Structures are given as C-alpha cells and as structure tokens.
Amino acid sequence: MHAASSRERAELEALGKGGLRYEDWKFEAAPTLPEVLQHYPSLQVPPALLLSQLPVLQQRYYSISSSPHMYPGQIHATVAVVKYRTRGGQGPEHSGVCSNWLNTIKINESVPCFIRTAKNFHLPENSSLPVLMVGPGTGIAPLRSFWQQRQVDIKAGTTSGHPPGDMTLVFGCRQSRVDHIYKEETAQARRDGALTDIYTALSREPGTTKTYVQDIIRQQIPKKVLDLVLKDGGHIYVCGDVTMATDVGETVQRILVEHGGMSVARAEDFINNMKDNNRYHEDIFGVTLKTHEVEDAARKRSPSFISLSEENTSL
C-alpha cells in the first residue's frame, strides 16, 4: 500500500499513529472506505489486501418493545431510521445499515434474528414496588414492554395478590407533533392503571425552553425519586445513550444530596449499591462519542455504571 502524494502520505501516516488526531478525524468525518479512497486518490491499495481487510457485517441489537403476553407470537422493535451527514451536516449522507434495510423490506419478508436474554433488565418480581422508567426517543423501547405487561397483569388480576406499585414514565423527544412516539398508547396505559404518571421532556418544542429527561427528574419529581429509592425500595430503569444516562445518574445523585441530606460520596455509594442489588438498571446504546471521551467518562464512574446494552433483552 503506497500513497504517491507526499502530502497524502504524511496525513495517512499521522492518522495511522492513532491518538486524538485520529479520533477527531474519525468522529467528524466518520468516513466509509470508499470515501477514504476518494479523499486520498493517490493511495494505491492492492485489491487482495482491500478485500482481506473488509470487516464482516456485525449484528445490530434492538430492545424488544412488546410483551409476549399482550402480543403472543410477535416481537416488536422500536427503530429509528438513521440518516445523517458528517462534518457538521456538510459531508456526504450516511445511512444506518440495519434500520434502513428494515425500513424497506416487504410485509411477510423474513428477518434473520436471534434472542439475547436479559439478566437484570426486567421488572421486579414484587409488582407492588414502585418503578421509575426513563427513556428518551427509542430508549422507550424496553419500557413499552413493561407497561404492556403491567396492563396484562392488571386485567388478569395477577399483580402478586396486591395493588401494583406506581409506574412512572419520563419520556423525551424533540417536538410533540413530530416524534412523540406511543403518545396514545401511554395515555391508554394510564387509563388502565398501568402507568401512574407520565412526564414528557421536549427539547425542540417551538416557544418553550429546552427540557431534557434529567430536567424533569430534577425539577418536577425530586421527592418522588427520593421516596422511591430511600423509603419504598423501588427500581429505576434508564434506557438511551451514554450521555443521557450519565446525566440522569448525576441527577439522582444530586437529589440524594440536596433532598436526602447525603454527602456526595455517600450518594455515589448508595447508587452503586442500588446497581449491585439490581435496583438501578441501565440499557445504554448508540454510543457516538469519541473513544477517548468515552474512556474519560468511564474512568469517572464506577465499573458497573456503563453497560453497553449487555443486560437487555434484545433481538
């Protein structure tokens, strides 16, 4: 492999050393192999070497977003069709491989898939315990299966022999008329008694202040969160990207400090203990940050805090 242009050769050698320059280039350009070859036209790559380096297409994991008791014989997935432009919107358009394929297949067409069973991301066995579910965007997927199962249990009268605990949903989207998915379904779940409270954070709603799920938690339900974790033995479920999950975790910690009288260190230990005892559950996906930023974030958190979709029921 050789680049005839000295300028291109110098650039490729610098990128080949890795480090921040490579991370910045990869993050901003997110180049495909054809785009790299187009950007460095003097680069001569033997076809055999090129073919030997092409990676095998990897499986994509999606949370199952339906209850098997409400939809027997079916599996639902909540998928955002990914299309974006690199370089701050000025680069070429990229499309998510699996989401765009799913968006184009015909009804009754076969979809190859497999089931990966959850270990810890499930409702508590004691249905009287309160739960707080936080899931902006498609992070709502596994939470949908939770409220559907609660609806089924209430209808069948199988909620552990006692009234079910509060089930609070904090959802987030950009605009209420654009991407407020499952709005009618969650309203019905509330009428059925499955969902106790529903809060929606709108980050791009015209005429309103940007609001994110962590803002809802901090500003509107701090006492509910405090009682859930300290008094009632409740569970917290967070599903979405790593930045959001970090912000939510820090918000819960802040509530323990400001409203629960804990020190910062004690609050951090308390949350870690909740995770160790399967009371604080995370399903984190869609990591698009630079590698060194993710590593820095991981160093600042406990090893159990980041779980890249390893504990969720997925297909």
mmCIF file of C-alpha atoms in Angstrom:
data_model
loop_
_atom_site.group_PDB
_atom_site.id
_atom_site.type_symbol
_atom_site.label_atom_id
_atom_site.label_comp_id
_atom_site.label_asym_id
_atom_site.label_seq_id
_atom_site.Cartn_x
_atom_site.Cartn_y
_atom_site.Cartn_z
ATOM 1 C CA MET A 1 0.000 0.000 0.000
ATOM 2 C CA HIS A 2 1.501 3.298 -1.103
ATOM 3 C CA ALA A 3 0.419 6.936 -1.494
ATOM 4 C CA ALA A 4 2.123 8.700 -4.404
ATOM 5 C CA SER A 5 1.339 12.152 -2.996
ATOM 6 C CA SER A 6 3.744 13.184 -0.250
ATOM 7 C CA ARG A 7 1.036 15.320 1.369
ATOM 8 C CA GLU A 8 -1.445 12.451 1.449
ATOM 9 C CA ARG A 9 1.235 10.070 2.659
ATOM 10 C CA ALA A 10 2.124 12.406 5.553
ATOM 11 C CA GLU A 11 -1.547 12.743 6.531
ATOM 12 C CA LEU A 12 -2.123 8.992 6.439
ATOM 13 C CA GLU A 13 0.997 8.323 8.487
ATOM 14 C CA ALA A 14 -0.173 10.823 11.121
ATOM 15 C CA LEU A 15 -3.627 9.276 11.249
ATOM 16 C CA GLY A 16 -2.101 5.808 11.437
ATOM 17 C CA LYS A 17 -0.478 6.700 14.754
ATOM 18 C CA GLY A 18 -3.892 6.952 16.388
ATOM 19 C CA GLY A 19 -4.352 9.392 19.239
ATOM 20 C CA LEU A 20 -6.532 12.487 19.350
ATOM 21 C CA ARG A 21 -5.931 13.480 15.737
ATOM 22 C CA TYR A 22 -7.240 10.152 14.522
ATOM 23 C CA GLU A 23 -10.170 10.265 16.958
ATOM 24 C CA ASP A 24 -11.131 13.785 15.824
ATOM 25 C CA TRP A 25 -10.932 12.802 12.150
ATOM 26 C CA LYS A 26 -12.955 9.637 12.691
ATOM 27 C CA PHE A 27 -15.574 11.465 14.736
ATOM 28 C CA GLU A 28 -16.034 14.427 12.378
ATOM 29 C CA ALA A 29 -15.792 12.586 9.052
ATOM 30 C CA ALA A 30 -16.931 9.074 10.036
ATOM 31 C CA PRO A 31 -15.607 8.033 6.617
ATOM 32 C CA THR A 32 -16.564 4.912 4.766
ATOM 33 C CA LEU A 33 -13.814 3.014 2.944
ATOM 34 C CA PRO A 34 -14.832 4.410 -0.477
ATOM 35 C CA GLU A 35 -14.754 7.930 0.998
ATOM 36 C CA VAL A 36 -11.229 7.380 2.301
ATOM 37 C CA LEU A 37 -10.067 6.215 -1.114
ATOM 38 C CA GLN A 38 -11.753 9.206 -2.749
ATOM 39 C CA HIS A 39 -10.187 11.613 -0.278
ATOM 40 C CA TYR A 40 -6.723 10.146 -0.867
ATOM 41 C CA PRO A 41 -6.749 9.427 -4.632
ATOM 42 C CA SER A 42 -3.030 8.721 -4.805
ATOM 43 C CA LEU A 43 -3.379 5.844 -2.355
ATOM 44 C CA GLN A 44 -2.774 2.559 -4.128
ATOM 45 C CA VAL A 45 -4.261 -0.437 -2.349
ATOM 46 C CA PRO A 46 -3.901 -3.971 -3.778
ATOM 47 C CA PRO A 47 -7.388 -5.445 -4.271
ATOM 48 C CA ALA A 48 -6.476 -8.610 -2.374
ATOM 49 C CA LEU A 49 -5.386 -6.562 0.664
ATOM 50 C CA LEU A 50 -8.523 -4.463 0.458
ATOM 51 C CA LEU A 51 -10.797 -7.484 0.410
ATOM 52 C CA SER A 52 -8.930 -9.140 3.263
ATOM 53 C CA GLN A 53 -9.460 -6.086 5.480
ATOM 54 C CA LEU A 54 -13.185 -5.631 4.881
ATOM 55 C CA PRO A 55 -14.978 -6.362 8.176
ATOM 56 C CA VAL A 56 -17.822 -8.810 8.436
ATOM 57 C CA LEU A 57 -21.174 -7.068 8.853
ATOM 58 C CA GLN A 58 -21.960 -7.098 12.552
ATOM 59 C CA GLN A 59 -25.308 -7.877 14.128
ATOM 60 C CA ARG A 60 -27.419 -4.984 15.394
ATOM 61 C CA TYR A 61 -29.102 -5.209 18.774
ATOM 62 C CA TYR A 62 -32.579 -3.799 19.312
ATOM 63 C CA SER A 63 -34.567 -3.897 22.515
ATOM 64 C CA ILE A 64 -37.745 -5.936 22.373
ATOM 65 C CA SER A 65 -40.519 -3.384 22.818
ATOM 66 C CA SER A 66 -43.526 -5.615 23.388
ATOM 67 C CA SER A 67 -44.899 -8.007 25.972
ATOM 68 C CA PRO A 68 -45.226 -11.615 24.780
ATOM 69 C CA HIS A 69 -48.423 -11.858 26.817
ATOM 70 C CA MET A 70 -50.030 -8.906 25.088
ATOM 71 C CA TYR A 71 -48.742 -9.905 21.635
ATOM 72 C CA PRO A 72 -48.246 -13.687 21.642
ATOM 73 C CA GLY A 73 -46.149 -14.908 18.757
ATOM 74 C CA GLN A 74 -44.906 -11.406 17.957
ATOM 75 C CA ILE A 75 -41.777 -9.400 18.656
ATOM 76 C CA HIS A 76 -41.898 -5.626 18.315
ATOM 77 C CA ALA A 77 -38.860 -3.391 17.864
ATOM 78 C CA THR A 78 -38.773 0.393 18.087
ATOM 79 C CA VAL A 79 -36.254 1.535 15.494
ATOM 80 C CA ALA A 80 -35.179 4.998 14.383
ATOM 81 C CA VAL A 81 -34.255 5.074 10.675
ATOM 82 C CA VAL A 82 -30.753 6.505 10.739
ATOM 83 C CA LYS A 83 -29.703 9.062 8.134
ATOM 84 C CA TYR A 84 -27.176 11.786 8.788
ATOM 85 C CA ARG A 85 -24.499 13.932 7.187
ATOM 86 C CA THR A 86 -20.975 14.073 8.521
ATOM 87 C CA ARG A 87 -18.766 17.145 9.001
ATOM 88 C CA GLY A 88 -21.407 19.141 10.785
ATOM 89 C CA GLY A 89 -24.045 18.467 8.157
ATOM 90 C CA GLN A 90 -21.806 19.412 5.237
ATOM 91 C CA GLY A 91 -20.439 15.960 4.460
ATOM 92 C CA PRO A 92 -21.914 13.044 2.499
ATOM 93 C CA GLU A 93 -25.110 11.390 3.693
ATOM 94 C CA HIS A 94 -24.696 8.184 5.653
ATOM 95 C CA SER A 95 -27.453 5.694 6.290
ATOM 96 C CA GLY A 96 -27.795 3.190 9.094
ATOM 97 C CA VAL A 97 -27.379 -0.240 7.522
ATOM 98 C CA CYS A 98 -29.917 -2.227 9.504
ATOM 99 C CA SER A 99 -32.504 0.473 10.198
ATOM 100 C CA ASN A 100 -32.738 1.436 6.532
ATOM 101 C CA TRP A 101 -32.947 -2.200 5.488
ATOM 102 C CA LEU A 102 -35.772 -2.790 7.953
ATOM 103 C CA ASN A 103 -37.482 0.302 6.570
ATOM 104 C CA THR A 104 -37.503 -1.099 3.033
ATOM 105 C CA ILE A 105 -38.379 -4.772 3.463
ATOM 106 C CA LYS A 106 -41.830 -6.011 2.485
ATOM 107 C CA ILE A 107 -44.545 -7.356 4.770
ATOM 108 C CA ASN A 108 -44.069 -11.079 5.487
ATOM 109 C CA GLU A 109 -40.433 -10.945 4.415
ATOM 110 C CA SER A 110 -38.133 -12.978 6.662
ATOM 111 C CA VAL A 111 -35.831 -11.141 9.050
ATOM 112 C CA PRO A 112 -32.865 -13.145 10.376
ATOM 113 C CA CYS A 113 -32.545 -12.578 14.092
ATOM 114 C CA PHE A 114 -31.794 -14.191 17.438
ATOM 115 C CA ILE A 115 -32.884 -13.521 21.005
ATOM 116 C CA ARG A 116 -30.464 -12.423 23.692
ATOM 117 C CA THR A 117 -31.975 -12.874 27.136
ATOM 118 C CA ALA A 118 -31.767 -10.187 29.802
ATOM 119 C CA LYS A 119 -30.150 -10.955 33.130
ATOM 120 C CA ASN A 120 -31.144 -7.909 35.137
ATOM 121 C CA PHE A 121 -33.191 -5.574 32.939
ATOM 122 C CA HIS A 122 -36.673 -6.713 33.927
ATOM 123 C CA LEU A 123 -39.461 -5.649 36.258
ATOM 124 C CA PRO A 124 -39.100 -6.568 39.943
ATOM 125 C CA GLU A 125 -40.764 -9.822 40.943
ATOM 126 C CA ASN A 126 -42.711 -7.929 43.585
ATOM 127 C CA SER A 127 -45.085 -5.849 41.484
ATOM 128 C CA SER A 128 -46.037 -3.674 44.474
ATOM 129 C CA LEU A 129 -42.656 -1.936 44.312
ATOM 130 C CA PRO A 130 -42.664 1.446 42.543
ATOM 131 C CA VAL A 131 -40.618 1.888 39.386
ATOM 132 C CA LEU A 132 -39.280 4.949 37.590
ATOM 133 C CA MET A 133 -38.667 4.460 33.873
ATOM 134 C CA VAL A 134 -36.562 6.973 31.936
ATOM 135 C CA GLY A 135 -36.306 6.586 28.174
ATOM 136 C CA PRO A 136 -35.999 9.416 25.639
ATOM 137 C CA GLY A 137 -36.512 8.642 21.955
ATOM 138 C CA THR A 138 -36.191 4.969 21.078
ATOM 139 C CA GLY A 139 -34.938 4.413 24.611
ATOM 140 C CA ILE A 140 -38.616 3.939 25.396
ATOM 141 C CA ALA A 141 -38.490 0.537 23.659
ATOM 142 C CA PRO A 142 -37.987 -1.889 26.578
ATOM 143 C CA LEU A 143 -40.104 0.313 28.830
ATOM 144 C CA ARG A 144 -43.038 -0.219 26.477
ATOM 145 C CA SER A 145 -42.852 -3.938 27.184
ATOM 146 C CA PHE A 146 -43.002 -3.125 30.909
ATOM 147 C CA TRP A 147 -46.210 -1.122 30.837
ATOM 148 C CA GLN A 148 -47.789 -3.608 28.443
ATOM 149 C CA GLN A 149 -47.017 -6.442 30.841
ATOM 150 C CA ARG A 150 -48.468 -4.386 33.694
ATOM 151 C CA GLN A 151 -51.640 -3.842 31.647
ATOM 152 C CA VAL A 152 -51.938 -7.591 31.066
ATOM 153 C CA ASP A 153 -51.348 -8.379 34.750
ATOM 154 C CA ILE A 154 -53.943 -5.843 35.909
ATOM 155 C CA LYS A 155 -56.524 -7.190 33.503
ATOM 156 C CA ALA A 156 -55.806 -10.778 34.540
ATOM 157 C CA GLY A 157 -55.631 -9.909 38.242
ATOM 158 C CA THR A 158 -52.162 -11.395 38.634
ATOM 159 C CA THR A 159 -50.284 -8.497 40.249
ATOM 160 C CA SER A 160 -48.783 -10.587 43.064
ATOM 161 C CA GLY A 161 -52.026 -10.523 45.048
ATOM 162 C CA HIS A 162 -51.790 -6.841 45.957
ATOM 163 C CA PRO A 163 -52.166 -3.486 44.192
ATOM 164 C CA PRO A 164 -49.315 -2.754 41.783
ATOM 165 C CA GLY A 165 -46.817 -0.089 42.741
ATOM 166 C CA ASP A 166 -46.509 3.236 40.988
ATOM 167 C CA MET A 167 -45.078 3.062 37.480
ATOM 168 C CA THR A 168 -43.758 6.458 36.386
ATOM 169 C CA LEU A 169 -42.567 7.149 32.845
ATOM 170 C CA VAL A 170 -40.244 10.016 31.924
ATOM 171 C CA PHE A 171 -40.049 10.237 28.144
ATOM 172 C CA GLY A 172 -38.136 12.703 25.995
ATOM 173 C CA CYS A 173 -38.435 13.799 22.382
ATOM 174 C CA ARG A 174 -37.796 16.841 20.239
ATOM 175 C CA GLN A 175 -41.304 18.053 19.358
ATOM 176 C CA SER A 176 -44.720 16.871 20.465
ATOM 177 C CA ARG A 177 -46.082 16.747 16.912
ATOM 178 C CA VAL A 178 -43.017 15.175 15.342
ATOM 179 C CA ASP A 179 -41.585 12.337 17.410
ATOM 180 C CA HIS A 180 -43.734 11.848 20.496
ATOM 181 C CA ILE A 181 -43.990 8.130 19.860
ATOM 182 C CA TYR A 182 -46.530 5.957 21.708
ATOM 183 C CA LYS A 183 -48.375 9.035 22.997
ATOM 184 C CA GLU A 184 -51.813 7.454 22.592
ATOM 185 C CA GLU A 185 -50.581 4.109 23.900
ATOM 186 C CA THR A 186 -49.130 5.567 27.087
ATOM 187 C CA ALA A 187 -52.331 7.530 27.642
ATOM 188 C CA GLN A 188 -54.296 4.290 27.412
ATOM 189 C CA ALA A 189 -51.869 2.567 29.786
ATOM 190 C CA ARG A 190 -52.516 5.350 32.273
ATOM 191 C CA ARG A 191 -56.274 4.938 31.957
ATOM 192 C CA ASP A 192 -55.801 1.206 32.523
ATOM 193 C CA GLY A 193 -53.897 1.902 35.724
ATOM 194 C CA ALA A 194 -50.581 0.553 34.428
ATOM 195 C CA LEU A 195 -48.825 3.918 34.242
ATOM 196 C CA THR A 196 -49.309 6.168 37.256
ATOM 197 C CA ASP A 197 -47.668 9.311 35.901
ATOM 198 C CA ILE A 198 -46.276 10.334 32.519
ATOM 199 C CA TYR A 199 -43.814 13.194 32.059
ATOM 200 C CA THR A 200 -42.553 14.354 28.679
ATOM 201 C CA ALA A 201 -39.422 16.435 28.103
ATOM 202 C CA LEU A 202 -39.484 18.406 24.838
ATOM 203 C CA SER A 203 -36.064 19.582 23.689
ATOM 204 C CA ARG A 204 -37.050 21.432 20.489
ATOM 205 C CA GLU A 205 -40.656 22.466 21.037
ATOM 206 C CA PRO A 206 -41.313 25.890 19.441
ATOM 207 C CA GLY A 207 -41.912 28.595 22.008
ATOM 208 C CA THR A 208 -40.717 26.578 25.004
ATOM 209 C CA THR A 209 -37.459 26.156 26.874
ATOM 210 C CA LYS A 210 -35.337 23.128 26.008
ATOM 211 C CA THR A 211 -36.143 20.416 28.501
ATOM 212 C CA TYR A 212 -34.473 17.033 28.872
ATOM 213 C CA VAL A 213 -35.429 13.987 30.936
ATOM 214 C CA GLN A 214 -32.931 14.859 33.670
ATOM 215 C CA ASP A 215 -34.545 18.308 33.947
ATOM 216 C CA ILE A 216 -37.941 16.690 34.543
ATOM 217 C CA ILE A 217 -36.473 14.486 37.258
ATOM 218 C CA ARG A 218 -34.654 17.341 38.964
ATOM 219 C CA GLN A 219 -37.369 19.991 38.701
ATOM 220 C CA GLN A 220 -40.671 18.114 38.896
ATOM 221 C CA ILE A 221 -40.268 14.830 40.743
ATOM 222 C CA PRO A 222 -37.327 15.027 43.169
ATOM 223 C CA LYS A 223 -39.480 13.974 46.152
ATOM 224 C CA LYS A 224 -40.950 11.068 44.184
ATOM 225 C CA VAL A 225 -37.445 9.892 43.309
ATOM 226 C CA LEU A 226 -36.211 10.311 46.871
ATOM 227 C CA ASP A 227 -39.106 8.329 48.342
ATOM 228 C CA LEU A 228 -38.767 5.650 45.670
ATOM 229 C CA VAL A 229 -35.102 4.951 46.388
ATOM 230 C CA LEU A 230 -34.980 5.576 50.163
ATOM 231 C CA LYS A 231 -38.374 4.593 51.561
ATOM 232 C CA ASP A 232 -40.109 2.286 49.129
ATOM 233 C CA GLY A 233 -37.343 0.034 47.815
ATOM 234 C CA GLY A 234 -38.243 0.959 44.243
ATOM 235 C CA HIS A 235 -36.394 0.432 40.986
ATOM 236 C CA ILE A 236 -35.035 2.858 38.380
ATOM 237 C CA TYR A 237 -34.712 1.944 34.701
ATOM 238 C CA VAL A 238 -32.727 4.128 32.294
ATOM 239 C CA CYS A 239 -32.537 3.371 28.593
ATOM 240 C CA GLY A 240 -30.823 5.518 25.957
ATOM 241 C CA ASP A 241 -27.449 6.956 25.037
ATOM 242 C CA VAL A 242 -24.484 7.183 27.376
ATOM 243 C CA THR A 243 -24.617 10.982 27.772
ATOM 244 C CA MET A 244 -28.252 10.935 28.860
ATOM 245 C CA ALA A 245 -27.662 8.015 31.216
ATOM 246 C CA THR A 246 -24.748 9.849 32.820
ATOM 247 C CA ASP A 247 -26.858 12.980 33.283
ATOM 248 C CA VAL A 248 -29.726 11.002 34.815
ATOM 249 C CA GLY A 249 -27.376 9.210 37.206
ATOM 250 C CA GLU A 250 -25.838 12.512 38.275
ATOM 251 C CA THR A 251 -29.309 13.985 38.744
ATOM 252 C CA VAL A 252 -30.394 11.142 41.035
ATOM 253 C CA GLN A 253 -27.167 11.589 42.975
ATOM 254 C CA ARG A 254 -27.842 15.311 43.260
ATOM 255 C CA ILE A 255 -31.344 14.631 44.620
ATOM 256 C CA LEU A 256 -29.897 12.338 47.284
ATOM 257 C CA VAL A 257 -27.514 15.119 48.298
ATOM 258 C CA GLU A 258 -29.881 18.109 48.151
ATOM 259 C CA HIS A 259 -33.082 16.447 49.351
ATOM 260 C CA GLY A 260 -31.813 13.388 51.199
ATOM 261 C CA GLY A 261 -29.046 15.044 53.222
ATOM 262 C CA MET A 262 -26.324 12.722 51.931
ATOM 263 C CA SER A 263 -22.757 13.665 51.181
ATOM 264 C CA VAL A 264 -21.649 13.372 47.574
ATOM 265 C CA ALA A 265 -19.570 10.296 48.369
ATOM 266 C CA ARG A 266 -22.434 8.665 50.290
ATOM 267 C CA ALA A 267 -24.876 9.359 47.441
ATOM 268 C CA GLU A 268 -22.485 7.823 44.922
ATOM 269 C CA ASP A 269 -22.060 4.748 47.096
ATOM 270 C CA PHE A 270 -25.830 4.481 47.510
ATOM 271 C CA ILE A 271 -26.414 4.462 43.740
ATOM 272 C CA ASN A 272 -23.648 1.921 43.220
ATOM 273 C CA ASN A 273 -25.262 -0.250 45.875
ATOM 274 C CA MET A 274 -28.594 0.016 44.045
ATOM 275 C CA LYS A 275 -26.885 -1.258 40.915
ATOM 276 C CA ASP A 276 -25.214 -4.097 42.787
ATOM 277 C CA ASN A 277 -28.619 -5.110 44.141
ATOM 278 C CA ASN A 278 -30.349 -4.804 40.761
ATOM 279 C CA ARG A 279 -32.442 -1.790 41.689
ATOM 280 C CA TYR A 280 -30.813 0.671 39.281
ATOM 281 C CA HIS A 281 -30.899 -0.714 35.756
ATOM 282 C CA GLU A 282 -29.295 0.743 32.639
ATOM 283 C CA ASP A 283 -29.516 -0.168 28.977
ATOM 284 C CA ILE A 284 -27.126 2.112 27.143
ATOM 285 C CA PHE A 285 -26.809 2.166 23.378
ATOM 286 C CA GLY A 286 -25.904 4.341 20.418
ATOM 287 C CA VAL A 287 -22.501 5.474 21.671
ATOM 288 C CA THR A 288 -21.327 8.078 19.168
ATOM 289 C CA LEU A 289 -18.824 9.928 21.318
ATOM 290 C CA LYS A 290 -15.122 9.941 20.623
ATOM 291 C CA THR A 291 -13.356 6.941 22.105
ATOM 292 C CA HIS A 292 -11.155 8.987 24.432
ATOM 293 C CA GLU A 293 -14.222 10.863 25.731
ATOM 294 C CA VAL A 294 -15.996 7.595 26.498
ATOM 295 C CA GLU A 295 -12.884 6.305 28.260
ATOM 296 C CA ASP A 296 -12.618 9.502 30.303
ATOM 297 C CA ALA A 297 -16.276 9.220 31.277
ATOM 298 C CA ALA A 298 -15.798 5.598 32.251
ATOM 299 C CA ARG A 299 -12.851 6.447 34.498
ATOM 300 C CA LYS A 300 -15.007 8.942 36.389
ATOM 301 C CA ARG A 301 -17.720 6.394 37.014
ATOM 302 C CA SER A 302 -17.889 3.043 38.721
ATOM 303 C CA PRO A 303 -17.223 -0.006 36.514
ATOM 304 C CA SER A 304 -20.860 -1.069 36.895
ATOM 305 C CA PHE A 305 -22.223 2.266 35.657
ATOM 306 C CA ILE A 306 -21.733 1.726 31.928
ATOM 307 C CA SER A 307 -23.298 -1.389 30.443
ATOM 308 C CA LEU A 308 -23.340 -1.144 26.674
ATOM 309 C CA SER A 309 -26.584 -2.987 26.029
ATOM 310 C CA GLU A 310 -25.204 -6.177 27.543
ATOM 311 C CA GLU A 311 -28.025 -6.657 30.030
ATOM 312 C CA ASN A 312 -31.116 -6.003 27.936
ATOM 313 C CA THR A 313 -33.459 -8.397 26.225
ATOM 314 C CA SER A 314 -32.609 -7.743 22.601
ATOM 315 C CA LEU A 315 -33.001 -9.243 19.188
#
